[in-house]
XYZ file of C-alpha atoms in Angstrom:
580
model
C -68.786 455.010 189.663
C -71.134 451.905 189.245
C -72.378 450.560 192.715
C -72.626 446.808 193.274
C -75.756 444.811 192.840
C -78.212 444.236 196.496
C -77.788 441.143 198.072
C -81.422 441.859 198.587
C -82.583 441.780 194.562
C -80.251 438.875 193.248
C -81.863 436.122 195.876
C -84.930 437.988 194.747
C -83.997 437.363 191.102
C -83.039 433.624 191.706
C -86.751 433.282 193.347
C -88.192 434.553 190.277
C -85.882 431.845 188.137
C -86.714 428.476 187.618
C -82.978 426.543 186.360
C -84.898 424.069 184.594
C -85.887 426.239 182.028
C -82.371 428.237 181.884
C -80.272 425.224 181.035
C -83.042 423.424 179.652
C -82.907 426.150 176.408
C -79.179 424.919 176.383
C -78.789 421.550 177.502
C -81.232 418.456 176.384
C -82.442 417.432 179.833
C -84.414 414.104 180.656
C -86.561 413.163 183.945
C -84.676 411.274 186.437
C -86.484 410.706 189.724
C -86.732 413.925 191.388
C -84.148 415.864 189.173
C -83.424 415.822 185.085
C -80.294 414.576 183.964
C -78.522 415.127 180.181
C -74.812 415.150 179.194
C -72.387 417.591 180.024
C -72.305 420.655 178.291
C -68.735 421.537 179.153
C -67.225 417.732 178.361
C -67.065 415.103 175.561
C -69.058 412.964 178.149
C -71.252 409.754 176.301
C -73.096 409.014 179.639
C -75.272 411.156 181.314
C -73.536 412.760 184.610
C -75.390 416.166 184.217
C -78.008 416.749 186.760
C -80.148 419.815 187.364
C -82.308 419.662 190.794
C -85.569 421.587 190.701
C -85.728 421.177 194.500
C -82.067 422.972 195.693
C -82.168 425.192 192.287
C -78.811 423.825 191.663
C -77.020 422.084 188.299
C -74.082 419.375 189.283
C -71.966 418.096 186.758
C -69.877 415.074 187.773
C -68.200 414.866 184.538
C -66.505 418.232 184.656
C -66.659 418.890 188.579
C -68.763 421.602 188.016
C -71.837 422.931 190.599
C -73.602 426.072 191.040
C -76.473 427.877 190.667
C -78.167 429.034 187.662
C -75.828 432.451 187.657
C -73.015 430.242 188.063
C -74.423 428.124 185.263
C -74.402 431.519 182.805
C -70.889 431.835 184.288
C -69.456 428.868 182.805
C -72.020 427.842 179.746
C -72.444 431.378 178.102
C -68.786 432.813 179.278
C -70.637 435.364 181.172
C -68.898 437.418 184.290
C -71.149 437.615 187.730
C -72.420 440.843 186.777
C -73.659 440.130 182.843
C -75.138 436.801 184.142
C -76.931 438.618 186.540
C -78.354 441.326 183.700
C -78.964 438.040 181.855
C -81.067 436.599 184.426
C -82.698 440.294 185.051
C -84.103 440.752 181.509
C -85.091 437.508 180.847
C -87.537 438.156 184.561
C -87.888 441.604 182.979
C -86.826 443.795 185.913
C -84.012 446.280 185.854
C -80.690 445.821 188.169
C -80.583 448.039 190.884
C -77.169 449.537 192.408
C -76.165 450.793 195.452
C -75.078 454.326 195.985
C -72.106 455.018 197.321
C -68.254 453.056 197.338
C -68.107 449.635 196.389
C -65.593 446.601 196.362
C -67.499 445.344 192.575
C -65.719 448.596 190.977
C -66.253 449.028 187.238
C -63.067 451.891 186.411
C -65.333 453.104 183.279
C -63.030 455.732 182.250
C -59.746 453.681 181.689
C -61.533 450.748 180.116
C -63.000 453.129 177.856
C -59.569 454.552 177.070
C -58.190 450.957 175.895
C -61.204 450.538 174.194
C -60.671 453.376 172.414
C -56.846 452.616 171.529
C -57.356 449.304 170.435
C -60.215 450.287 167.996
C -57.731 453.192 166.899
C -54.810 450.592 166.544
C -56.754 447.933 164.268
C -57.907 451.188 162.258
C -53.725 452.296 161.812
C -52.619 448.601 161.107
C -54.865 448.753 157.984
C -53.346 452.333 156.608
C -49.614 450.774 157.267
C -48.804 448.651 154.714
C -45.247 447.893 156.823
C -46.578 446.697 159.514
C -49.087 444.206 157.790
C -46.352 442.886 155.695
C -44.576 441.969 159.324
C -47.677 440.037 160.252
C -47.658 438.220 156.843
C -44.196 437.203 156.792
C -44.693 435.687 160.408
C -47.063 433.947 158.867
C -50.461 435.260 160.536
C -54.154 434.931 158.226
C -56.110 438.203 158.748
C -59.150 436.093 160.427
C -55.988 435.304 163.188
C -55.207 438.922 163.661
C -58.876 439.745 164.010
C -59.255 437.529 166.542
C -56.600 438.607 168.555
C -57.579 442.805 168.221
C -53.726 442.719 166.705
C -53.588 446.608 165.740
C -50.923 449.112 165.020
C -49.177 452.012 166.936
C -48.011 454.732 164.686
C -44.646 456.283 164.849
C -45.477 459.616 166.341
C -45.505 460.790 169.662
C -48.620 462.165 169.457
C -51.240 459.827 167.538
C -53.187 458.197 170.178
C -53.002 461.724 171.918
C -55.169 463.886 169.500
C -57.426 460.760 169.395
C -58.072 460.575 173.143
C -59.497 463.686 173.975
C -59.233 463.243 177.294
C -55.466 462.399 178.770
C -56.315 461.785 182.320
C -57.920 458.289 181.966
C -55.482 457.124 179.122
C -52.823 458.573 181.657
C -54.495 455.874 184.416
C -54.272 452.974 181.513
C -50.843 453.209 180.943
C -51.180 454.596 177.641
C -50.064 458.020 177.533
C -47.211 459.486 179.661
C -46.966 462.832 181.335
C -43.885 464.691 180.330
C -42.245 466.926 183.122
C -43.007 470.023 181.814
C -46.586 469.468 181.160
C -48.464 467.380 178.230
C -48.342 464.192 177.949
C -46.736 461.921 174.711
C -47.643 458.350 173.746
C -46.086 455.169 175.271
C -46.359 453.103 172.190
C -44.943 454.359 168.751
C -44.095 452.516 165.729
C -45.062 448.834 167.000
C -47.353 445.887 166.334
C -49.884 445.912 169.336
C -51.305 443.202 171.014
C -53.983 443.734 173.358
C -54.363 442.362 176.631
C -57.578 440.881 177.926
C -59.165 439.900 181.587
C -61.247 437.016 181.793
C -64.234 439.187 181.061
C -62.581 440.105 177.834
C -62.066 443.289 177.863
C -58.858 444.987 177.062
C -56.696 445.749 179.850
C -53.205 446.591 178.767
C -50.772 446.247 175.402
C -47.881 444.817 174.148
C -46.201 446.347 171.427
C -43.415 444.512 169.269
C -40.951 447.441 167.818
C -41.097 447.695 163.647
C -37.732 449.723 164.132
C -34.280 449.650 166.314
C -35.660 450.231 169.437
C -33.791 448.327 171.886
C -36.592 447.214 173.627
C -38.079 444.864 171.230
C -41.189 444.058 172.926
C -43.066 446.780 175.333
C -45.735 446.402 177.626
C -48.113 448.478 179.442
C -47.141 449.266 183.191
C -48.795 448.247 186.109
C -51.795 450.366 186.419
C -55.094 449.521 188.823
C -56.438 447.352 185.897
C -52.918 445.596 184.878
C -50.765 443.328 187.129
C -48.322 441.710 185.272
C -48.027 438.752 187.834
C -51.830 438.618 187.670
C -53.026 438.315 184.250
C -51.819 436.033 181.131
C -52.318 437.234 177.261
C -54.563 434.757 175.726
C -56.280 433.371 178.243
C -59.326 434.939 177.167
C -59.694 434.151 173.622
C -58.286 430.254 174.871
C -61.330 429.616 176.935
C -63.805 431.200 174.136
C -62.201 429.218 171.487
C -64.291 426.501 172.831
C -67.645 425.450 174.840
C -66.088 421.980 175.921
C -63.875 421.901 179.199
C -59.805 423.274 178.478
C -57.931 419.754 178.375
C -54.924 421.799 179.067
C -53.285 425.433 179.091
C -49.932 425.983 177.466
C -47.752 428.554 178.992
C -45.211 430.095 176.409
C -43.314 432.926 176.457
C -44.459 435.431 173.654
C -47.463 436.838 171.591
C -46.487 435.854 168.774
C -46.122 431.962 170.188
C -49.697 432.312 171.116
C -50.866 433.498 168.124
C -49.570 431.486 165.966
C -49.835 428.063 168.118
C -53.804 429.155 168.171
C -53.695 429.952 164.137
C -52.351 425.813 163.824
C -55.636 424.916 165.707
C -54.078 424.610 169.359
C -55.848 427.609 171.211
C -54.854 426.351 174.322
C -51.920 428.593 174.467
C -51.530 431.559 177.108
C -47.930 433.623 177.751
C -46.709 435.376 180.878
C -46.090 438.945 180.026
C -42.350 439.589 180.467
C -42.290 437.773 184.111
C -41.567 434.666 185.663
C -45.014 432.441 186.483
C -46.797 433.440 189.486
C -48.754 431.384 191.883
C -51.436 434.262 191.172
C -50.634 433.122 187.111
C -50.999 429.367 188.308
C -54.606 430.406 190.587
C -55.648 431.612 187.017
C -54.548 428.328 184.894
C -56.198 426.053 187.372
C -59.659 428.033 187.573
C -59.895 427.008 183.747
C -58.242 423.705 183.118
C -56.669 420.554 185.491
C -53.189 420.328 183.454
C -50.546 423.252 182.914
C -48.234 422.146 180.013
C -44.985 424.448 180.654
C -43.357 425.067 177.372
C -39.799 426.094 177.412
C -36.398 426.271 175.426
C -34.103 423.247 175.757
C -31.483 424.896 176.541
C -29.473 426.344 179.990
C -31.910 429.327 180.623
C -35.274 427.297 179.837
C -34.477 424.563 182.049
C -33.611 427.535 185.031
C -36.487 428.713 183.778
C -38.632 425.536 184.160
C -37.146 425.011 187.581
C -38.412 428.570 189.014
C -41.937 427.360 187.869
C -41.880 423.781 189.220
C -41.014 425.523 192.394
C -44.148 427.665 192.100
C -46.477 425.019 191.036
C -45.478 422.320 193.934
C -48.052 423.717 196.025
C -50.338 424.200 193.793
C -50.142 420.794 192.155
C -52.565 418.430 194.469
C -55.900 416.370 193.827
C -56.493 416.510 190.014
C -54.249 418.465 189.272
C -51.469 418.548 186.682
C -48.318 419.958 185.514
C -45.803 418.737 182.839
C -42.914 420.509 181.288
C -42.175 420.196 177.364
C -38.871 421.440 176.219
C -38.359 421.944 173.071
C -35.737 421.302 170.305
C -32.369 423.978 169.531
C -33.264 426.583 167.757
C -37.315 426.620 168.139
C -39.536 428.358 169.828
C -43.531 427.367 169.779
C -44.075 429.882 166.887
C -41.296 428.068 164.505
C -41.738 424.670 165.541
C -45.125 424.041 164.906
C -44.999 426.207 161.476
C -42.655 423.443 160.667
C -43.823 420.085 162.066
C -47.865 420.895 162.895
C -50.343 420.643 165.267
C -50.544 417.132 165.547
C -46.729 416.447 166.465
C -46.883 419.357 168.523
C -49.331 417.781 170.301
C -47.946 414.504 170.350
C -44.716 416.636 172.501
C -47.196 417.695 175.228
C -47.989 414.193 175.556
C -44.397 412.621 175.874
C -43.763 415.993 178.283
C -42.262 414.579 181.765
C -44.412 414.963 184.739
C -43.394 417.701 187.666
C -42.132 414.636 189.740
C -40.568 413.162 186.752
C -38.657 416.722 186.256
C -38.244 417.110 189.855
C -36.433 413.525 190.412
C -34.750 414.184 186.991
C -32.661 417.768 187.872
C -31.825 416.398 191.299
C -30.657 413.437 190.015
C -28.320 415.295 188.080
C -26.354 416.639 191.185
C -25.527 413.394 192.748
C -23.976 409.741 191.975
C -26.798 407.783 192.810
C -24.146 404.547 192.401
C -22.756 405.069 196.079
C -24.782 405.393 199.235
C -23.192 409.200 199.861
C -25.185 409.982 196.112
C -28.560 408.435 196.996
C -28.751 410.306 200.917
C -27.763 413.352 199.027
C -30.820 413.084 196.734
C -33.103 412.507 199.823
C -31.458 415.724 201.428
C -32.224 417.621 198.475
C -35.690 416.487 198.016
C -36.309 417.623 201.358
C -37.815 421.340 201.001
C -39.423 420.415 197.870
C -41.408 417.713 199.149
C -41.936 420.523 201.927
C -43.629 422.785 199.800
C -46.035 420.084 198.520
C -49.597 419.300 200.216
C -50.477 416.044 201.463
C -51.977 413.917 198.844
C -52.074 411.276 196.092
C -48.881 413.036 194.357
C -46.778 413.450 197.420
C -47.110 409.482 198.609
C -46.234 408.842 195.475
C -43.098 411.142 194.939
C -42.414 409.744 198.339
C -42.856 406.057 197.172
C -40.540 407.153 193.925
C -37.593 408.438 196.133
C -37.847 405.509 198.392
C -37.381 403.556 195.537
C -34.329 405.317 193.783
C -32.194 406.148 197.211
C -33.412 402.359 198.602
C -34.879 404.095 201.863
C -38.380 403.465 203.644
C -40.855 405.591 202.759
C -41.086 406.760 206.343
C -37.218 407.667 205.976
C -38.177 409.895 203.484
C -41.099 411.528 204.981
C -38.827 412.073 208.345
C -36.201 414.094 206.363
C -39.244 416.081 204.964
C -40.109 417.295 207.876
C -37.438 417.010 210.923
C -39.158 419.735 212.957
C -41.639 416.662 213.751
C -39.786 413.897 215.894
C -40.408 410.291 215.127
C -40.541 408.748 218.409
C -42.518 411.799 219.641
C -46.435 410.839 219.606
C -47.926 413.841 220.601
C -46.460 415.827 217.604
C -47.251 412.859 215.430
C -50.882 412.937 216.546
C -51.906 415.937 214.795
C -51.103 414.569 211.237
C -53.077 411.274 212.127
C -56.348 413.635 213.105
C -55.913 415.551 209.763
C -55.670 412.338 207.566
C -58.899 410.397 209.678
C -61.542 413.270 210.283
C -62.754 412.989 213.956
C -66.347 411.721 214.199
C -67.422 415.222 215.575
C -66.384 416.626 212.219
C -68.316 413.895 210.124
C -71.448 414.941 212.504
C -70.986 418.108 211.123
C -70.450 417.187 207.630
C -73.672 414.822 207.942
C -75.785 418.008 209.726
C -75.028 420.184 206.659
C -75.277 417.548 203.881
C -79.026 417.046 205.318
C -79.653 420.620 205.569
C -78.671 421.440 202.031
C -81.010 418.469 200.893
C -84.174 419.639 202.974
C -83.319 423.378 204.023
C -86.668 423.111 206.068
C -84.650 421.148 209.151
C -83.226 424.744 210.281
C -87.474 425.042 211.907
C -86.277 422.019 213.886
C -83.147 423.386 215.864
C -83.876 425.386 218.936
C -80.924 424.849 221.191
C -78.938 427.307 218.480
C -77.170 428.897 222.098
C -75.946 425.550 222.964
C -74.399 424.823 219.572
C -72.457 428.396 219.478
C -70.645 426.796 222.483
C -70.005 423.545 220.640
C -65.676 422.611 219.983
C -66.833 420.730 216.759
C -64.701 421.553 213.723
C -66.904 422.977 210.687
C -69.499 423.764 213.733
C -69.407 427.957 212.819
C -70.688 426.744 209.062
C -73.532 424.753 210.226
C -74.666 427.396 212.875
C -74.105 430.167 209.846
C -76.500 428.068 207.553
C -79.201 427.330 210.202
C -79.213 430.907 211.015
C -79.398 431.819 207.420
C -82.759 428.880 206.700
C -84.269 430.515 209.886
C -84.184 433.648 208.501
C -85.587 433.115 205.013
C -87.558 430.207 205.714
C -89.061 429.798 201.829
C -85.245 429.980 201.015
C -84.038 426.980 199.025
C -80.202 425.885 198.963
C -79.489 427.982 195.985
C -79.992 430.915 197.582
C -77.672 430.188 200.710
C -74.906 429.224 197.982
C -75.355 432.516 196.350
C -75.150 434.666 199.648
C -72.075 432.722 200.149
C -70.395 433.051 196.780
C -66.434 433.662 197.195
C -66.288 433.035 200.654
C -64.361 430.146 201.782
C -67.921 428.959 203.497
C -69.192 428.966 199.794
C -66.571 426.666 198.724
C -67.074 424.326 201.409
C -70.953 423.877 200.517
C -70.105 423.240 196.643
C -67.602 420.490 197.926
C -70.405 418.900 200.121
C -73.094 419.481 197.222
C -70.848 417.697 194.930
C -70.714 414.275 197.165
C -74.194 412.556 196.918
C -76.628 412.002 199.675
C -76.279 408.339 201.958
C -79.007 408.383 203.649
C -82.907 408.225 202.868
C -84.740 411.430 203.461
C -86.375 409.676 206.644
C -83.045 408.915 207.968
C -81.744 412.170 206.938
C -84.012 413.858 209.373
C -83.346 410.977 212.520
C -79.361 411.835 212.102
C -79.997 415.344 211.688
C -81.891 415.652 215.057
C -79.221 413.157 217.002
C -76.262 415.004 215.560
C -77.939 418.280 216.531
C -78.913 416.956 219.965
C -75.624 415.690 220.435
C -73.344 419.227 219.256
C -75.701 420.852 221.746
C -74.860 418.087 224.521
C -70.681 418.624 223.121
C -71.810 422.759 223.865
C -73.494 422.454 226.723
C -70.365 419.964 228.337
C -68.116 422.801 227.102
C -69.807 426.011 228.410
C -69.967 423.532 231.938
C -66.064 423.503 232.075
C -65.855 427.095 230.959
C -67.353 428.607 233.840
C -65.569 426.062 236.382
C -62.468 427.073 235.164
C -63.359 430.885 235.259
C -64.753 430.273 239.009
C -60.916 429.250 239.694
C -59.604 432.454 238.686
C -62.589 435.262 239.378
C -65.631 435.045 241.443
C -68.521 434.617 239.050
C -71.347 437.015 238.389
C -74.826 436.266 239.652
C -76.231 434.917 236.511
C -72.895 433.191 235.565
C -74.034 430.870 239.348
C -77.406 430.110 238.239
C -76.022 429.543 235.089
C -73.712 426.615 236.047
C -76.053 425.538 239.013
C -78.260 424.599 235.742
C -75.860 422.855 233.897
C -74.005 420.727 236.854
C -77.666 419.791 237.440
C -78.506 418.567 234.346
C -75.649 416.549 234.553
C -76.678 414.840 237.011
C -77.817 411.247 236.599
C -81.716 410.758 237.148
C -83.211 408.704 240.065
């Protein structure tokens, strides 16, 4: 089993890298000031709002709300996972990539991956010796160049082909592709069926789904849930949608079957992805939202598609916030995505995603439906049942205006409406109204914070400045444990620049934090950056030093204090004091 890659050797590797030249071989990059600016690699952009910094090592593209280092950069230009941008990165320096020994979390399950790799290669051989099954594909309408695209293969109609060409049961067992049969042996899953593999984001082939050439009831089969394969976690063209294109995914359309996919990305519109035989997921909607800003829900017009809709509005409400988007496009009697745009195109299929109602517009819409919004009874029933929807949502942009929308339709305040959407909180009662008042205005303690960190990710040198790191531990500031992480982390690689402290941190919610402040551009000059940095740091420690004060007179109410716990607060009381 593969270990993962030392900490140690990939902030060695990003030492040896200069990002200039990386995304300079990819991306036309001019001088501006202290960085180089071009346009964005992963937008239609006609204005520069690329930048590369030679100082942090990092690439920020305003355009496409992009940041990173130069791994991430591989990442998202060159459709790389961590691991091959780090190879990438390793033989362009021309040293090898070490792994650790021993159990890892970065797992690479070699032997079932190389069982589907093995099946699909055998099923694309077997489509090509059945003549049945390639006149199925051809009377649906799919070009060979489409069905090489998508690995589209065969499964013969024996129950022991892909057996006698897997030598070795036990991992195709693991995959899902062979079963074990009581007595001993094992038998193939898949017989007689048009198979469609199943990709990760890394591309590589996961799982099947097999559409029967025969009577089996079960016209479409896929691959159980196996340690590669979640059902609820994965979508079938996802993959080959992002690497049908360099530019940023203006949208992902979620359909229901292969063949919709295929055929919707044949017509030009390889934004398509399916669910595979479940309901969305908020793990499925975590995957659209990594790749695009706007889920287009495609569904049948009818009874079930609209129930069908409604179970993923109710998944996406919390997911919907910022710049986000969701619509839902239903579509005529008798169609699904496959037929429809055979018949009418891309470009009025297109032109459908466009006129697609919003999720508020759907949302307002289907409750509409249940009451008579003529009386006053009809429009404080559609409040009511607005209520745990607008629950679910986060605060934001969308919400106030939902809000704004209802207050409009059931001729209520706005506050009205926000009352019945959450009566736990009392509207007279100021101390449980205080809360959401400090979460919309940040305290100033927390834009200290914010400041401190913004000027330590511009000149990582400050950390050599802070001595009273004790002090700050003790500090009630919000965002305080992130600035005390990063200091400690400058003070320990002093020649460290910011890249390297967003790389450590990669996929912790820490990480995240730093690209959001990296993405906001510095305010202040760089001397003025250093005079705030020492008063806010002077002044956490001062916060620290007031709370570590009040610790130990509380504790001295309730235990008798240890000698050096005395001396301790006969310090601080003293250097409370005023001087004469």
């Amino acid at each position: 089993m593969a270990g993962r890659i030392p900490d140690a050797f990939i902030q060695d590797l990003l030492a040896r890298t200069d990002i200039v030249e990386v995304i300079g071989a990819r991306v036309e990059l001019k001088r501006a000031g202290k960085e180089l600016k071009g346009l964005s690699p992963f937008t239609h952009e006609k204005s520069p709002s690329f930048f590369v910094s030679p100082v942090k090592q990092m690439f920020f593209d305003f355009s496409a709300g992009k940041s990173g280092t130069v791994i991430t950069f591989l990442m998202e230009y060159d459709r790389l996972s961590f691991v091959e941008a780090v190879e990438e990165l390793a033989l362009r320096a021309g040293v090898e990539v070490p792994r650790e020994g021993g159990p890892s979390t970065h797992v690479v399950m070699d032997g079932p991956l190389d069982a589907l790799a093995g099946a699909q290669r055998f099923f694309r051989e077997q489509l090509r010796l059945n003549p049945t099954a390639i006149e199925y594909l051809q009377r649906r309408g799919v070009s060979g160049d489409t069905g090489k695209t998508f690995g589209i293969g065969y499964a013969p109609d024996r129950w022991d082909a892909l057996c006698d060409f897997l030598k070795t049961p036990e991992h195709a067992v693991t995959a899902g592709l062979l079963i074990e049969r009581d007595k001993g042996g094992v038998y193939d899953r898949f017989r007689n069926r048009v198979m469609f593999p199943i990709r990760d984001t890394r591309g590589r082939v996961i799982a099947f789904g097999g559409r029967t050439l025969g009577d089996d009831p079960a016209k479409y089969l896929n691959s159980p849930e196996t340690p590669l394969f979640h059902k609820g976690r994965n979508l079938f063209g996802l993959y080959e949608a992002k690497t049908a294109t360099r530019a940023a995914l203006p949208y992902l359309i979620v359909v229901e079957g292969y063949m919709d996919v295929v055929m919707l990305h044949q017509f030009g519109i390889t934004e398509a992805v399916a669910t595979l035989g479940t309901a969305t997921t908020r793990d499925h909607l975590t995957l659209l939202y990594k790749a695009t800003s706007k889920v287009v829900f495609c569904f049948d017009g009818d009874r079930a598609g609209r129930s069908a809709a409604w179970r993923a509005l109710e998944q996406a409400l919390p997911e919907v916030h910022d710049t986000r988007e969701c619509v839902f496009m239903f579509l005529p009697d008798g169609h699904d995505p496959d037929s429809l745009v055979q018949e009418e195109g891309a470009d009025a299929f297109r032109a459908r995603i466009d006129r697609a109602p919003t999720l508020t517009e759907f949302l307002i819409s289907e409750l509409s439906k249940q009451v008579q919004l003529g009386s006053l009874d009809g429009r404080a029933k559609l409040a009511a049942l607005a209520r745990p929807y607008l629950g679910k949502m986060r605060e934001g942009p969308l919400r106030t205006l939902l809000v704004d929308e209802l207050a409009r339709i059931t001729r209520l305040s706005a506050d009205d409406v926000l009352r019945m959407a959450a009566p736990e909180a009392p509207a007279r009662n100021a101390e449980a109204s205080a809360p959401t008042a400090t979460r919309s205005s940040p305290s100033a303690a927390t834009r200290a914070v914010k400041a401190a960190i913004q000027a330590l990710l511009e000149q990582p040198a400050l950390a050599q400045r802070v001595e009273q790191m004790s002090l700050l531990v003790q500090s009630p500031a919000p965002g305080i444990r992130v600035l005390i992480d990063a200091l400690d982390y400058f003070h320990a690689h002093p020649d460290a620049h910011t890249a390297h402290l967003v790389e450590a941190w990669r996929g912790t919610p820490a990480g995240a934090a730093l690209q959001r402040l990296m993405a906001e551009p510095p305010i202040l000059s760089a001397e003025d950056r250093v005079r705030e940095f020492d008063d806010t740091i002077q002044h956490l420690a001062q916060g620290g030093q007031a709370r570590r004060r009040d610790d130990l007179m509380e504790a001295s109410r309730e235990r008798e204090l240890s000698a050096a716990e005395i001396r301790e607060l006969g310090a601080l009381l003293k250097e409370r004091r005023p001087a004469r």
